[in-house]
Coordinates of C-alpha atoms and ligand atoms in Angstrom, one line a residue:
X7 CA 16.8 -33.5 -4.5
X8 CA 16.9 -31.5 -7.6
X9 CA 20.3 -30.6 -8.9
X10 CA 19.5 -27.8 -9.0
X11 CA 19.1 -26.8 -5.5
X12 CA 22.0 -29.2 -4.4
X13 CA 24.3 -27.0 -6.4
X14 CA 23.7 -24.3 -4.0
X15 CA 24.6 -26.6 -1.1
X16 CA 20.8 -26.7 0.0
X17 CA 20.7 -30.5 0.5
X18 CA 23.4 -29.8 3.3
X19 CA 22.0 -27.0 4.7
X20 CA 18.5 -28.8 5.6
X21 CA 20.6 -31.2 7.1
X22 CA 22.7 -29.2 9.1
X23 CA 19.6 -27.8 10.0
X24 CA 17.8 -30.7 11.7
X25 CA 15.7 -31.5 8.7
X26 CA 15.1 -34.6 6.9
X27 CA 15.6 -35.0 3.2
X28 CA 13.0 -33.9 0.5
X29 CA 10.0 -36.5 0.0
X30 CA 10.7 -38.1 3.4
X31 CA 8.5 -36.0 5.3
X32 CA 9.8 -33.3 7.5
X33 CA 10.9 -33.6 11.1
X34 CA 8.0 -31.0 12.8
X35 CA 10.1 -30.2 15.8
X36 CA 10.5 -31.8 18.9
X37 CA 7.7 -30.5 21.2
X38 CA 5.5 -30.3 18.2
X39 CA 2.6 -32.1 18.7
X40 CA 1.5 -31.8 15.1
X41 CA -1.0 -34.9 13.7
X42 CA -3.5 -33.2 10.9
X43 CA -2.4 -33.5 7.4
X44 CA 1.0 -32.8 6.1
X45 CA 1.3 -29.0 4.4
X46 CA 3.9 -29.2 1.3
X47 CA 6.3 -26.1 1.1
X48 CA 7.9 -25.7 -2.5
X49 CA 10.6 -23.3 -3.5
X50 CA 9.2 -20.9 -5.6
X51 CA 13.3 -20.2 -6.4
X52 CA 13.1 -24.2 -8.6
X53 CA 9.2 -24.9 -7.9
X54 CA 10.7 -28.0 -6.0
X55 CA 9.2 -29.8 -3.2
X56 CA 11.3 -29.0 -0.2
X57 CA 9.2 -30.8 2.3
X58 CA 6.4 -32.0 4.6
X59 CA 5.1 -30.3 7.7
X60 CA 2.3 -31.4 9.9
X61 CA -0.4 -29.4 10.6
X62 CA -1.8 -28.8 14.6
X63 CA -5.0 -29.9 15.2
X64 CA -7.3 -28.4 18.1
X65 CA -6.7 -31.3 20.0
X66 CA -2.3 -31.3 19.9
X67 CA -2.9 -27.3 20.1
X68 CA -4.0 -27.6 23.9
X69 CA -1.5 -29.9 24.8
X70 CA 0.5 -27.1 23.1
X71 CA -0.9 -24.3 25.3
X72 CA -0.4 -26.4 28.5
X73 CA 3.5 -27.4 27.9
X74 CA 3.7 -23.0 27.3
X75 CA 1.5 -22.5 30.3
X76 CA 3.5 -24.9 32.6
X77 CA 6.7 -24.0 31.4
X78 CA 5.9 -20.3 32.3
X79 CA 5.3 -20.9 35.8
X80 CA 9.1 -21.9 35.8
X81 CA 10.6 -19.8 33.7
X82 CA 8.9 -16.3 35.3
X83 CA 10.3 -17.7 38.3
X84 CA 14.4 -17.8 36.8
X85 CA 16.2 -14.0 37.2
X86 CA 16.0 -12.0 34.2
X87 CA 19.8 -12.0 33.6
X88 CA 19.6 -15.9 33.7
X89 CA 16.8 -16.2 30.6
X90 CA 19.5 -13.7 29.1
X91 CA 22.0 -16.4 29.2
X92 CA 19.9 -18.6 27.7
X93 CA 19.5 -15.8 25.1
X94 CA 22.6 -15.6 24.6
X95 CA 23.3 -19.1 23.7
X96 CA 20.5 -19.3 21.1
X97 CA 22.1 -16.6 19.7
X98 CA 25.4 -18.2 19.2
X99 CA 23.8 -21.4 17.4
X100 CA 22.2 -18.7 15.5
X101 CA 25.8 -17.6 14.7
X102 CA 26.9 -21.1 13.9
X103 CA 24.3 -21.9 12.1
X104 CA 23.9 -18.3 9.9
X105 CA 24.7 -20.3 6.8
X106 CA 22.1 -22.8 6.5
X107 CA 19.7 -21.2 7.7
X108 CA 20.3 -18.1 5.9
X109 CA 20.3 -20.0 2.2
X110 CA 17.2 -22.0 3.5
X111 CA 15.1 -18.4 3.7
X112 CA 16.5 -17.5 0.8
X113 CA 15.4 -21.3 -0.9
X114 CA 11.8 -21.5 0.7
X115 CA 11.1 -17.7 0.4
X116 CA 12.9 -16.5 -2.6
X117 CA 14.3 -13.5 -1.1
X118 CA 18.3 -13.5 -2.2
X119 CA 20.8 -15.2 -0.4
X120 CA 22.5 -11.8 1.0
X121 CA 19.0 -11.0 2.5
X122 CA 18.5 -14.0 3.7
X123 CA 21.9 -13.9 5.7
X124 CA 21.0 -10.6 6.8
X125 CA 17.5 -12.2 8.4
X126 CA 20.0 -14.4 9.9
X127 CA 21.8 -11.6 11.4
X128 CA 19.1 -9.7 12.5
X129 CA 18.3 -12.5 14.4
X130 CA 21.7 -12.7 16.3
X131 CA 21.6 -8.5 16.6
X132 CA 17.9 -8.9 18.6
X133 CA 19.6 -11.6 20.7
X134 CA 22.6 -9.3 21.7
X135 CA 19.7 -6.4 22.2
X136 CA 18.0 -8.5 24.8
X137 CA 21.1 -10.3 26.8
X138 CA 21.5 -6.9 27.8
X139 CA 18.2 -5.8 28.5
X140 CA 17.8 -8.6 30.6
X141 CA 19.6 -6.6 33.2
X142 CA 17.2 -3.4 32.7
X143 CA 13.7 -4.4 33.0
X144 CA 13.6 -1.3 35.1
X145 CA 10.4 0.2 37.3
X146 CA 10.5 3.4 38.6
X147 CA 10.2 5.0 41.5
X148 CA 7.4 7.7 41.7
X149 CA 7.3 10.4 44.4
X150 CA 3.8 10.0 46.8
X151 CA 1.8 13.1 47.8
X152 CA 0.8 11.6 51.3
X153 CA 3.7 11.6 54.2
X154 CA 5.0 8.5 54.8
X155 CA 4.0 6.9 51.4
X156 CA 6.5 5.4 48.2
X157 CA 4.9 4.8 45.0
X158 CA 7.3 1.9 42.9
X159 CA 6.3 0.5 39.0
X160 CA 7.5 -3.0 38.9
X161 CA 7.2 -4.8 35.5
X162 CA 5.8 -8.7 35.5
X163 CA 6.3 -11.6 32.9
X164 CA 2.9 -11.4 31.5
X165 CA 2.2 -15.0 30.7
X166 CA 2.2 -17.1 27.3
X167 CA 2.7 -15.0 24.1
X168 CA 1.1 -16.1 20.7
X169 CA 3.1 -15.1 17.5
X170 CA 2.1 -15.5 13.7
X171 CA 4.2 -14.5 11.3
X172 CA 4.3 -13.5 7.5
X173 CA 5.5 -15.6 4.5
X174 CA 8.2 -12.9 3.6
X175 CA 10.8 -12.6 7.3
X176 CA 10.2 -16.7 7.6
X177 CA 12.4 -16.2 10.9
X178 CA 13.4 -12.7 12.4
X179 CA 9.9 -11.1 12.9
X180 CA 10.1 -14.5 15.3
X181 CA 13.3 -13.7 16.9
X182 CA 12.2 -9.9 17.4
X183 CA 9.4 -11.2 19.5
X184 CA 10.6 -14.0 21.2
X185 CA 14.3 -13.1 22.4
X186 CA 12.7 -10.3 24.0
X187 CA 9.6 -11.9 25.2
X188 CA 11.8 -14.5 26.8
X189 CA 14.1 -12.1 28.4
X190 CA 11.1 -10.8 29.8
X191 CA 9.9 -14.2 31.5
X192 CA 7.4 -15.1 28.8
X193 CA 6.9 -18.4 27.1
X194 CA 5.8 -18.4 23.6
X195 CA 4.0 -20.2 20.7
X196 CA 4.9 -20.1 17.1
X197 CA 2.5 -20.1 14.2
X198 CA 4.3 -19.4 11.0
X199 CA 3.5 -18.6 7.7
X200 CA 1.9 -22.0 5.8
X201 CA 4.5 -20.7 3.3
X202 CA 7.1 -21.3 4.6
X203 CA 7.0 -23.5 7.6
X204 CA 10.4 -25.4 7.3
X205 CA 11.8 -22.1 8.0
X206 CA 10.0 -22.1 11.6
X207 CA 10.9 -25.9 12.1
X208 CA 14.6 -25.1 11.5
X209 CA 14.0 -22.4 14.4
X210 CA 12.4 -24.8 16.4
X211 CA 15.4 -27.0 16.4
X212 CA 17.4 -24.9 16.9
X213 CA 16.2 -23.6 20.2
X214 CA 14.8 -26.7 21.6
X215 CA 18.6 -27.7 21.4
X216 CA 19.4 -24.9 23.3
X217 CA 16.9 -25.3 25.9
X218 CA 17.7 -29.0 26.5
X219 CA 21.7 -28.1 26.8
X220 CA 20.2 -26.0 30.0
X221 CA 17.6 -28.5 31.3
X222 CA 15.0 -26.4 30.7
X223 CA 11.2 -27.4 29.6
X224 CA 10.6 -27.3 25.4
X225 CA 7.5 -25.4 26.3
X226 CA 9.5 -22.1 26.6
X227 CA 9.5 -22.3 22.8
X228 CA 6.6 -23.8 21.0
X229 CA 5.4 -24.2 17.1
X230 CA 2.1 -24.7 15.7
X231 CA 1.7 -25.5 11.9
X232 CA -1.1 -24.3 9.7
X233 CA -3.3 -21.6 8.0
X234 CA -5.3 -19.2 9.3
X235 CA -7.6 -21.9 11.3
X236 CA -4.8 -22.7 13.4
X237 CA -3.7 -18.9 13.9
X238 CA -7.6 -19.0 15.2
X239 CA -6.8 -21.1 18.3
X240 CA -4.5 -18.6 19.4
X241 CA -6.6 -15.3 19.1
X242 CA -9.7 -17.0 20.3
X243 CA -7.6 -18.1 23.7
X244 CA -7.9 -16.1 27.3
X245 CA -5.1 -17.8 28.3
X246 CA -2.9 -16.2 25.9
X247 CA -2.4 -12.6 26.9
X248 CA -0.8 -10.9 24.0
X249 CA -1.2 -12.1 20.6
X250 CA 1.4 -10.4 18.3
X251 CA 0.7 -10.6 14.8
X252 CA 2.5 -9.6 11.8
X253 CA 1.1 -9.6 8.5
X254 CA -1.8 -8.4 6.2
X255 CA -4.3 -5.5 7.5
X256 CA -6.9 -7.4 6.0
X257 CA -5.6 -10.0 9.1
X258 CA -5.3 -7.6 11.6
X259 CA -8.2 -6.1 11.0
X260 CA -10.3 -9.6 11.9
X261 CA -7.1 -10.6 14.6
X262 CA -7.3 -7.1 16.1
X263 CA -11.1 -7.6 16.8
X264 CA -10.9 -10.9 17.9
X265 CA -8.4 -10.3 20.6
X266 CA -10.2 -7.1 22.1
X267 CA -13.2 -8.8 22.8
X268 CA -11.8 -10.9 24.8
X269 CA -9.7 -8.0 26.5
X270 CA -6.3 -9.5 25.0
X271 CA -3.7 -7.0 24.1
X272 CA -2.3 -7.1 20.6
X273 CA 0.8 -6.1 18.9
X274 CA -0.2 -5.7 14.9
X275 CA 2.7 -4.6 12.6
X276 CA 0.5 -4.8 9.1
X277 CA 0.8 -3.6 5.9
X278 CA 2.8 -0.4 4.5
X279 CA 2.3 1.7 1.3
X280 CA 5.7 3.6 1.6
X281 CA 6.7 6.8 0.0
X282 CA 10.0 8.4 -0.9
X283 CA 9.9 12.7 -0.8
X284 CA 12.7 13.8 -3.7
X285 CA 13.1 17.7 -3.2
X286 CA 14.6 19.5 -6.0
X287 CA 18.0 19.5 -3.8
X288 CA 18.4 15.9 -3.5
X289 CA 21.6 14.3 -4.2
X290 CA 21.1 11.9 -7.2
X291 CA 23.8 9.2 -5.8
X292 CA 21.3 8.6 -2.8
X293 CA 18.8 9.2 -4.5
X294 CA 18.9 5.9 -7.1
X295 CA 20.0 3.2 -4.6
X296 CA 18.0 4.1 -2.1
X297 CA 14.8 4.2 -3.9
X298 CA 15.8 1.0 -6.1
X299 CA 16.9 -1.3 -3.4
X300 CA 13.8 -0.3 -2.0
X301 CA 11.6 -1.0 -4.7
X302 CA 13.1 -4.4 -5.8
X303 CA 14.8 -5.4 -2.6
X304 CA 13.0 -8.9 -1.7
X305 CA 11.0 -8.6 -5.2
X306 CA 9.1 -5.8 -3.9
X307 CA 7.8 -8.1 -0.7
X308 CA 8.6 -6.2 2.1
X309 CA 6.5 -4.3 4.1
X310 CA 8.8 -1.4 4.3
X311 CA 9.0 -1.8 0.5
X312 CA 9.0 1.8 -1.3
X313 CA 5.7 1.9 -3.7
X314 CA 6.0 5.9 -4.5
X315 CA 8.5 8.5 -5.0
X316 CA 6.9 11.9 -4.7
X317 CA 9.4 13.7 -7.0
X318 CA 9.6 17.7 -7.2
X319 CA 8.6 18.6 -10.8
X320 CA 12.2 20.8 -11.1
X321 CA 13.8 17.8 -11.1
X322 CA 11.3 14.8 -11.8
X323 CA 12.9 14.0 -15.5
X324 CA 16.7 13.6 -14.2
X325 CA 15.2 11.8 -11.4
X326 CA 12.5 9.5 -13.5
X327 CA 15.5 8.8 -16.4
X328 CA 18.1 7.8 -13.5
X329 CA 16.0 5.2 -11.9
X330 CA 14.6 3.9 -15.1
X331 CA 18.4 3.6 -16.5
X332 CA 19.2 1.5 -13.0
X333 CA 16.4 -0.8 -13.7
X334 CA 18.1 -1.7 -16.9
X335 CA 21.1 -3.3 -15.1
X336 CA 18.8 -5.1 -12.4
X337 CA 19.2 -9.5 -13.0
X338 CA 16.2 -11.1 -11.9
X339 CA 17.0 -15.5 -11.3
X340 CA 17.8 -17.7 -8.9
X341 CA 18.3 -15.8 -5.2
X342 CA 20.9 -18.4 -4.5
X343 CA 23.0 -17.2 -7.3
X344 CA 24.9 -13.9 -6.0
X345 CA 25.3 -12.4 -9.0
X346 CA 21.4 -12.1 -9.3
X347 CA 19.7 -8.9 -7.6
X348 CA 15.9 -9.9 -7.3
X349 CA 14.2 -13.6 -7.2
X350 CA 10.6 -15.0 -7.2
X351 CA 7.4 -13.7 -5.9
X352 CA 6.5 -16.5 -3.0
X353 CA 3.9 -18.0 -5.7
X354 CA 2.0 -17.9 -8.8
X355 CA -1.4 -16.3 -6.1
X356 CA 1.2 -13.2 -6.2
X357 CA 2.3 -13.4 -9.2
X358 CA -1.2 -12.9 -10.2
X359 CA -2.1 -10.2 -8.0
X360 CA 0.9 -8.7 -9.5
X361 CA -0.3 -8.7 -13.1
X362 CA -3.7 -7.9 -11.8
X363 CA -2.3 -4.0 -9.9
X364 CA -0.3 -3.3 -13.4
X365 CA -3.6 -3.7 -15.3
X366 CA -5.9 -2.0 -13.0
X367 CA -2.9 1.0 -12.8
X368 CA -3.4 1.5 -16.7
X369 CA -6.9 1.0 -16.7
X370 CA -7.4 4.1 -14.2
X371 CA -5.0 6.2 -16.4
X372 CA -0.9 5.2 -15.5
X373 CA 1.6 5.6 -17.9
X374 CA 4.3 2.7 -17.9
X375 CA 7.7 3.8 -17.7
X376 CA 9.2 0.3 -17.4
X377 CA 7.3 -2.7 -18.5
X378 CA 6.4 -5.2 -16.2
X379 CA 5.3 -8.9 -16.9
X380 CA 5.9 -12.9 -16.0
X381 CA 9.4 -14.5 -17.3
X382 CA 9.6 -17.6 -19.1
X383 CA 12.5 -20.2 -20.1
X384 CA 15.6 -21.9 -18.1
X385 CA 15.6 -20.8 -14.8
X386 CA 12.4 -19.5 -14.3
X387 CA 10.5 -22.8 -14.9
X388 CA 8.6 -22.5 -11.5
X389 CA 7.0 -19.0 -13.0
X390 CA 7.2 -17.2 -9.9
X391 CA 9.5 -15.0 -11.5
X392 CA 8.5 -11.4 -12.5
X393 CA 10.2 -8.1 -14.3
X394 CA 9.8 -4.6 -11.7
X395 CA 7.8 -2.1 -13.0
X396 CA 7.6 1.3 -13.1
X397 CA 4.7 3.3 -13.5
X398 CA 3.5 7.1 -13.6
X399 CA 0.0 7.6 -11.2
X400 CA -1.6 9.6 -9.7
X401 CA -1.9 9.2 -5.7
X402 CA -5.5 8.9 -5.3
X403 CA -5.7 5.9 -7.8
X404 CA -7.5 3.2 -6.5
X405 CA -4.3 0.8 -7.0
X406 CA -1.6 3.5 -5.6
X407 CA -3.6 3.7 -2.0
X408 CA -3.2 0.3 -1.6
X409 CA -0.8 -2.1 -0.6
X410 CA 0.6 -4.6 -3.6
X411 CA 2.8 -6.7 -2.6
X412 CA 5.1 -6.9 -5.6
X413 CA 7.8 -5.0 -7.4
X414 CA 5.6 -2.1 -8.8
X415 CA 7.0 1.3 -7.9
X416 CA 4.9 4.3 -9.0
X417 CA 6.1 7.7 -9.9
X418 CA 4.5 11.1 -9.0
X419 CA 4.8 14.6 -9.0
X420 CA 4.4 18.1 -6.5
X421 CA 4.8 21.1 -7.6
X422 CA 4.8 23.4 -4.3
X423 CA 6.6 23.6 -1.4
X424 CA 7.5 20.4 0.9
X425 CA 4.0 21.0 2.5
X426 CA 2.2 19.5 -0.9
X427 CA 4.8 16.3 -0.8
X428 CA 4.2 15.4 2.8
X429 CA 0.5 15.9 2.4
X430 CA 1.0 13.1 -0.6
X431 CA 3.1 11.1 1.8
X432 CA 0.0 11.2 4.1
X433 CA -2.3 10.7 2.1
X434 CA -2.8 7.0 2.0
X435 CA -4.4 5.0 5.1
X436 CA -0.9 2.9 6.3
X437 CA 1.4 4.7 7.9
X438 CA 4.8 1.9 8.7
X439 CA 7.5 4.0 6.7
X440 CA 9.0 7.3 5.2
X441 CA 11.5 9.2 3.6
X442 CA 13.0 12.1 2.2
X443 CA 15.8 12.8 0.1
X444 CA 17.4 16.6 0.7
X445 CA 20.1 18.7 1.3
X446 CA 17.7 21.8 3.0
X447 CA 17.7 21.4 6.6
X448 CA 14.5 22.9 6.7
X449 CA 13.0 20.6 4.4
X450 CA 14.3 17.8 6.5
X451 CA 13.0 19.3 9.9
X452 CA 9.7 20.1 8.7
X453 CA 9.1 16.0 7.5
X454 CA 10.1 15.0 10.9
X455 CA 8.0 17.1 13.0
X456 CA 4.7 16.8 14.4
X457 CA 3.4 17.8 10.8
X458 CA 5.2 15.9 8.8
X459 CA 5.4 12.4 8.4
X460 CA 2.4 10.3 10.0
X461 CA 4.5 7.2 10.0
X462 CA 6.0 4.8 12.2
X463 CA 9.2 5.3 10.4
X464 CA 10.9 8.6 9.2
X465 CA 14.2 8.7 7.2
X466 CA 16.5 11.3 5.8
X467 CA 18.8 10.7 3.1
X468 CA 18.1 6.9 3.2
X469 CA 15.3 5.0 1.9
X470 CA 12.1 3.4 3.4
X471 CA 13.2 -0.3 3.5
X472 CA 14.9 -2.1 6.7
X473 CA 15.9 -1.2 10.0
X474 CA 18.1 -1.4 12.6
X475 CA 17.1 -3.3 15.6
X476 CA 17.8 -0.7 18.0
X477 CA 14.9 1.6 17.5
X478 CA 11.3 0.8 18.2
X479 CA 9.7 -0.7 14.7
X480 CA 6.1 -0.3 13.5
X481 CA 3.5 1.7 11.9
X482 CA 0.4 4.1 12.8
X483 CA -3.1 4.4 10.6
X484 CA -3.6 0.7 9.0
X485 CA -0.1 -0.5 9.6
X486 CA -1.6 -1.4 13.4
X487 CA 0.3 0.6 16.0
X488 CA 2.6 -2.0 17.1
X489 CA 6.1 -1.8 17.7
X490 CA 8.5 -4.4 18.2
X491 CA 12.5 -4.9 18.2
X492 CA 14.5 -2.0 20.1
X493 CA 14.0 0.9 22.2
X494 CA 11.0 0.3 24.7
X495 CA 9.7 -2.4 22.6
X496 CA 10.4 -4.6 25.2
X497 CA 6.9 -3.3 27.4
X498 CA 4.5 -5.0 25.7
X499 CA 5.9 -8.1 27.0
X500 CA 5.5 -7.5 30.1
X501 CA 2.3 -7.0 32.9
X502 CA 3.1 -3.0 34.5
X503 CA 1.9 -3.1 38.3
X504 CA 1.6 -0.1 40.5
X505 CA 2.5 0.1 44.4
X506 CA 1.9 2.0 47.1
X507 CA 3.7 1.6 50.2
X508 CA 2.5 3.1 53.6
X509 CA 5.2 3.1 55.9
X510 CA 3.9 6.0 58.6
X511 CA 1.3 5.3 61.3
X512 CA -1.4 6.9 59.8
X513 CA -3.7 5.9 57.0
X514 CA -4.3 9.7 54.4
X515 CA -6.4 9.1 51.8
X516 CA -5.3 10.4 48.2
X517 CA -6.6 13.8 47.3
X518 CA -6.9 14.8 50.8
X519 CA -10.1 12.9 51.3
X520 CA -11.3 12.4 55.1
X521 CA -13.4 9.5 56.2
X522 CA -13.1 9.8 59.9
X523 CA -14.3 6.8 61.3
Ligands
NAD62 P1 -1.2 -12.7 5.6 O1 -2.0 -11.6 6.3 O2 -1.8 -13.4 4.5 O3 -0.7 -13.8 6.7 C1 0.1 -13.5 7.8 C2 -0.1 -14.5 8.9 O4 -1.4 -14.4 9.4 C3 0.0 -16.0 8.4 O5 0.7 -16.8 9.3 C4 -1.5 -16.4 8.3 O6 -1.7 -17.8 8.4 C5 -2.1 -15.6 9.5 N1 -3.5 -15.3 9.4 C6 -4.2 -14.9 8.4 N2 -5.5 -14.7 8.7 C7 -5.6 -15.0 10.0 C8 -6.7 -15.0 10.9 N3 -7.9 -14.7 10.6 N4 -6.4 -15.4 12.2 C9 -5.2 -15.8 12.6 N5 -4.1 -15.8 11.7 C10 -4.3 -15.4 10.5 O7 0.2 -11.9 5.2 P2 1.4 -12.5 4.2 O8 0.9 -12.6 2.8 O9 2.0 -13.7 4.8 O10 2.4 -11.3 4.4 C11 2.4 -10.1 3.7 C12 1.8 -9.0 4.5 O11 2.5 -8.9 5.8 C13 2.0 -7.6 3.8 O12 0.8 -6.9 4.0 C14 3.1 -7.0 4.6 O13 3.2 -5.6 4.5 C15 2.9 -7.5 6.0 N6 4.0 -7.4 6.8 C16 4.1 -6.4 7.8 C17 5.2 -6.3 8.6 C18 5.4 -5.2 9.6 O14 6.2 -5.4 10.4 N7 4.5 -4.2 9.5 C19 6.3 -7.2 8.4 C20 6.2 -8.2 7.4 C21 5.1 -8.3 6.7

């Protein structure tokens, strides 16, 4: 282990976690039937080996898919407020274990070690969310137009749900899915980023603890390791009934496909391209963090990242000169170092990618505000590690209607009424989230109604990046149409069935049809 890391107290934390020490090989998770070849995860925080997974081959997969499928027939059967107990106890390991697990995010993904406590939490907030829903998996009652008739919704656990995740939540975009999925009755099986799979074998642990405290089968939880191929097993399956994937829309454009024709259902939270609205009476002190946690939170790896401010010409120079002058004080190192704001891109593919946008941006006519570009010497030796830029475009460039996953944030102007801003706002094909900054009621009214803002997410007077698990999360257009976490969320989970109960002595047809026999 590299000094480095140990400093931070990372050699502990994998322990505590149920992992083994670097170079060893990496325990893969109890019911992980994992025997292809070992995937390496290195920090792009050091460029240090952290460990060995092993990868799932077809063969382990289906004896995957038959622990989930046997363990479902067992766990559908248990009442909803008892999978909420169990619930409830992951989600106070989660609470004893928020330290570890929070600086191993933070060490294998590069996010910063206050984000990657807050994944942590996010975590134990969607367990508290569904302990409680477990007691309101409601149906309804509908009234019956023939005498003698009741008409009841009932909701179902729906079977064995297939989740894979992106590189940059390693842990809660899991959790999101699967404390309400097991709430729900459902069993479920992991495939997590190939970036950062220690992440999901730490999660694994965890739960399978959990599970065996309660005497309960392992297959309630499973993992699968690997790339795409792997993700593959799972979309191509009948026998899994809802895949929910989170990630790329270049991925959920082939996932999406490939789980309709075979009459799957899908939940796809993809990419964003999200916009900040600054009217002229916007109040400057929300105005700057808002927009610059935004843009650099996570190094620009979010996918509620904000990539444009749309800034009212009346005010664009305070507003340009403001943000600009915050950049100045931003420290980019080591995420496990508090004092620093923004660490690595997740690898040198990104950081390429990166450079790549900023070139293409100038070649079709941007104006850099704040130079970007790779940084070199102690500390940054594993040259993941890359300066935010800040660029004036145009919103039809090529590069600005596109998602880049990277610190880039680029600068635009209106010059009309709110109208012209939100048409802007619009006017790229994802549609996860939104905001304005203003003091006009109006203004604010107008974004959030059914002609303003075409996205999943709408904000006023706060930024475009995270959310709260208690409202629905998700996207329209290209960002996929799922939603996840809070509100109703929790129906996707679940198989809705329709009854109709006769209880007079006669047999009416609907719509007053006769057939007199
Ligand atoms: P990615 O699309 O490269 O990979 C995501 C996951 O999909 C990985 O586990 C990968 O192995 C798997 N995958 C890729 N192709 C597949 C295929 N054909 N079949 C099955 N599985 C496949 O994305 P990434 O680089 O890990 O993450 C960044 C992207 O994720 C960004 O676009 C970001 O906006 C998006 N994202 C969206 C949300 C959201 O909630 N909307 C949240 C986080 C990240």
């Amino acid at each position: 282990m590299q000094a480095v890391s140990a400093d931070f107290g990372i050699k502990d934390a994998l322990k505590q976690l149920g992992l083994k020490d670097i170079n060893e090989g990496t325990s893969t998770g109890s019911n992980n039937f994992g025997s292809g070849e070992l995937i390496a995860s290195y920090s792009p925080t050091d460029g240090q080996l952290i460990g060995k997974v092993s990868t799932t081959t077809k063969d382990d997969y289906e004896k995957v898919i038959q622990a989930a499928q046997d363990a479902f027939l067992m766990f559908r059967a248990m009442p909803a407020p008892q999978r909420g107990e169990i619930v409830r106890q992951f989600g106070n390991k989660l609470r004893e274990l928020k330290e570890p697990l929070g600086k191993l995010v933070s060490y294998e993904m590069g996010k910063s070690l206050q984000e990657g406590y807050g994944e942590v939490q996010e975590m134990i907030d969607i367990c508290d969310f569904a302990v409680g829903l477990s007691r309101q998996l409601n149906g309804q009652t509908i009234p019956s137009e023939r005498p003698g008739h009741v008409m009841r919704e009932q909701w179902h656990s729906l079977g064995v749900v297939g989740i894979i995740s992106a590189f940059n939540f390693p842990v809660a975009v899991w959790a999101w899915n699967t404390a309400l999925a097991w709430v729900c009755g459902d069993t479920c099986i992991w495939k997590a980023s190939e970036k950062a799979p220690l992440c999901a074998v730490a999660c694994q642990n965890i739960i399978a603890e959990v599970l065996k405290d309660n005497n309960l089968p392992e297959g309630i939880s499973c993992i699968i390791n690997g790339d795409y191929k792997v993700g593959e097993f799972m979309t191509t399956d009948h026998r899994i009934p809802l895949i929910s994937a989170t990630g790329s829309t270049r991925m959920g454009r082939i996932v999406g496909a490939k789980v309709a024709e075979r009459f799957g259902k899908s939940l796809l939270e993809l990419g964003g391209n999200n916009a900040i609205i600054i009217t002229p009476t916007a109040d400057l002190k929300v105005v700057v963090p808002g927009a610059v946690f935004g843009a650099v939170g996570t190094c620009g790896q979010r996918c509620t990242s904000t990539r444009r401010l749309i800034i009212h010409e009346s005010v664009y120079n305070k507003v340009r000169d403001a943000i600009v002058g915050a950049y100045k004080q931003l420290t980019i190192g080591n995420p496990l170092d508090e004092k620093n704001h923004i660490g690595p891109l997740i690898d040198k593919d990104a950081v390429n990618t990166y450079l790549a946008a900023i070139e293409k941006a100038k070649a079709e006519g941007g104006n850099v505000l704040v130079e970007g570009g790779v940084l070199e010497g102690e500390g940054y030796e594993s040259g993941c590690y890359v300066k935010p830029a800040i660029i004036e475009a145009k919103n039809d460039f090529e590069i600005v209607q596109s998602e880049t996953f990277a610190p880039i944030l680029y600068l635009m102007k209106y010059s009309g009424d709110v109208e012209q801003a939100i048409a802007m706002q619009n006017g790229v094909a994802q549609g996860l989230s939104s905001a304005i900054m203003t003091n006009e009621m109006k203004e604010a009214e107008k974004f959030l109604s059914f002609a303003g803002s075409d996205c999943g997410i709408a904000n006023v007077n706060i930024g475009t990046s995270g959310a709260e698990i208690g409202g629905a999360f998700g996207g329209e257009k290209e960002t996929g149409g799922g939603r996840e976490s809070g509100s109703d969320a929790w129906k996707i989970y679940m198989r809705r069935q329709t009854n109709t109960i006769n209880y007079s002595d006669e047999l009416p047809l609907a719509q007053g049809i006769k057939f007199d026999l």
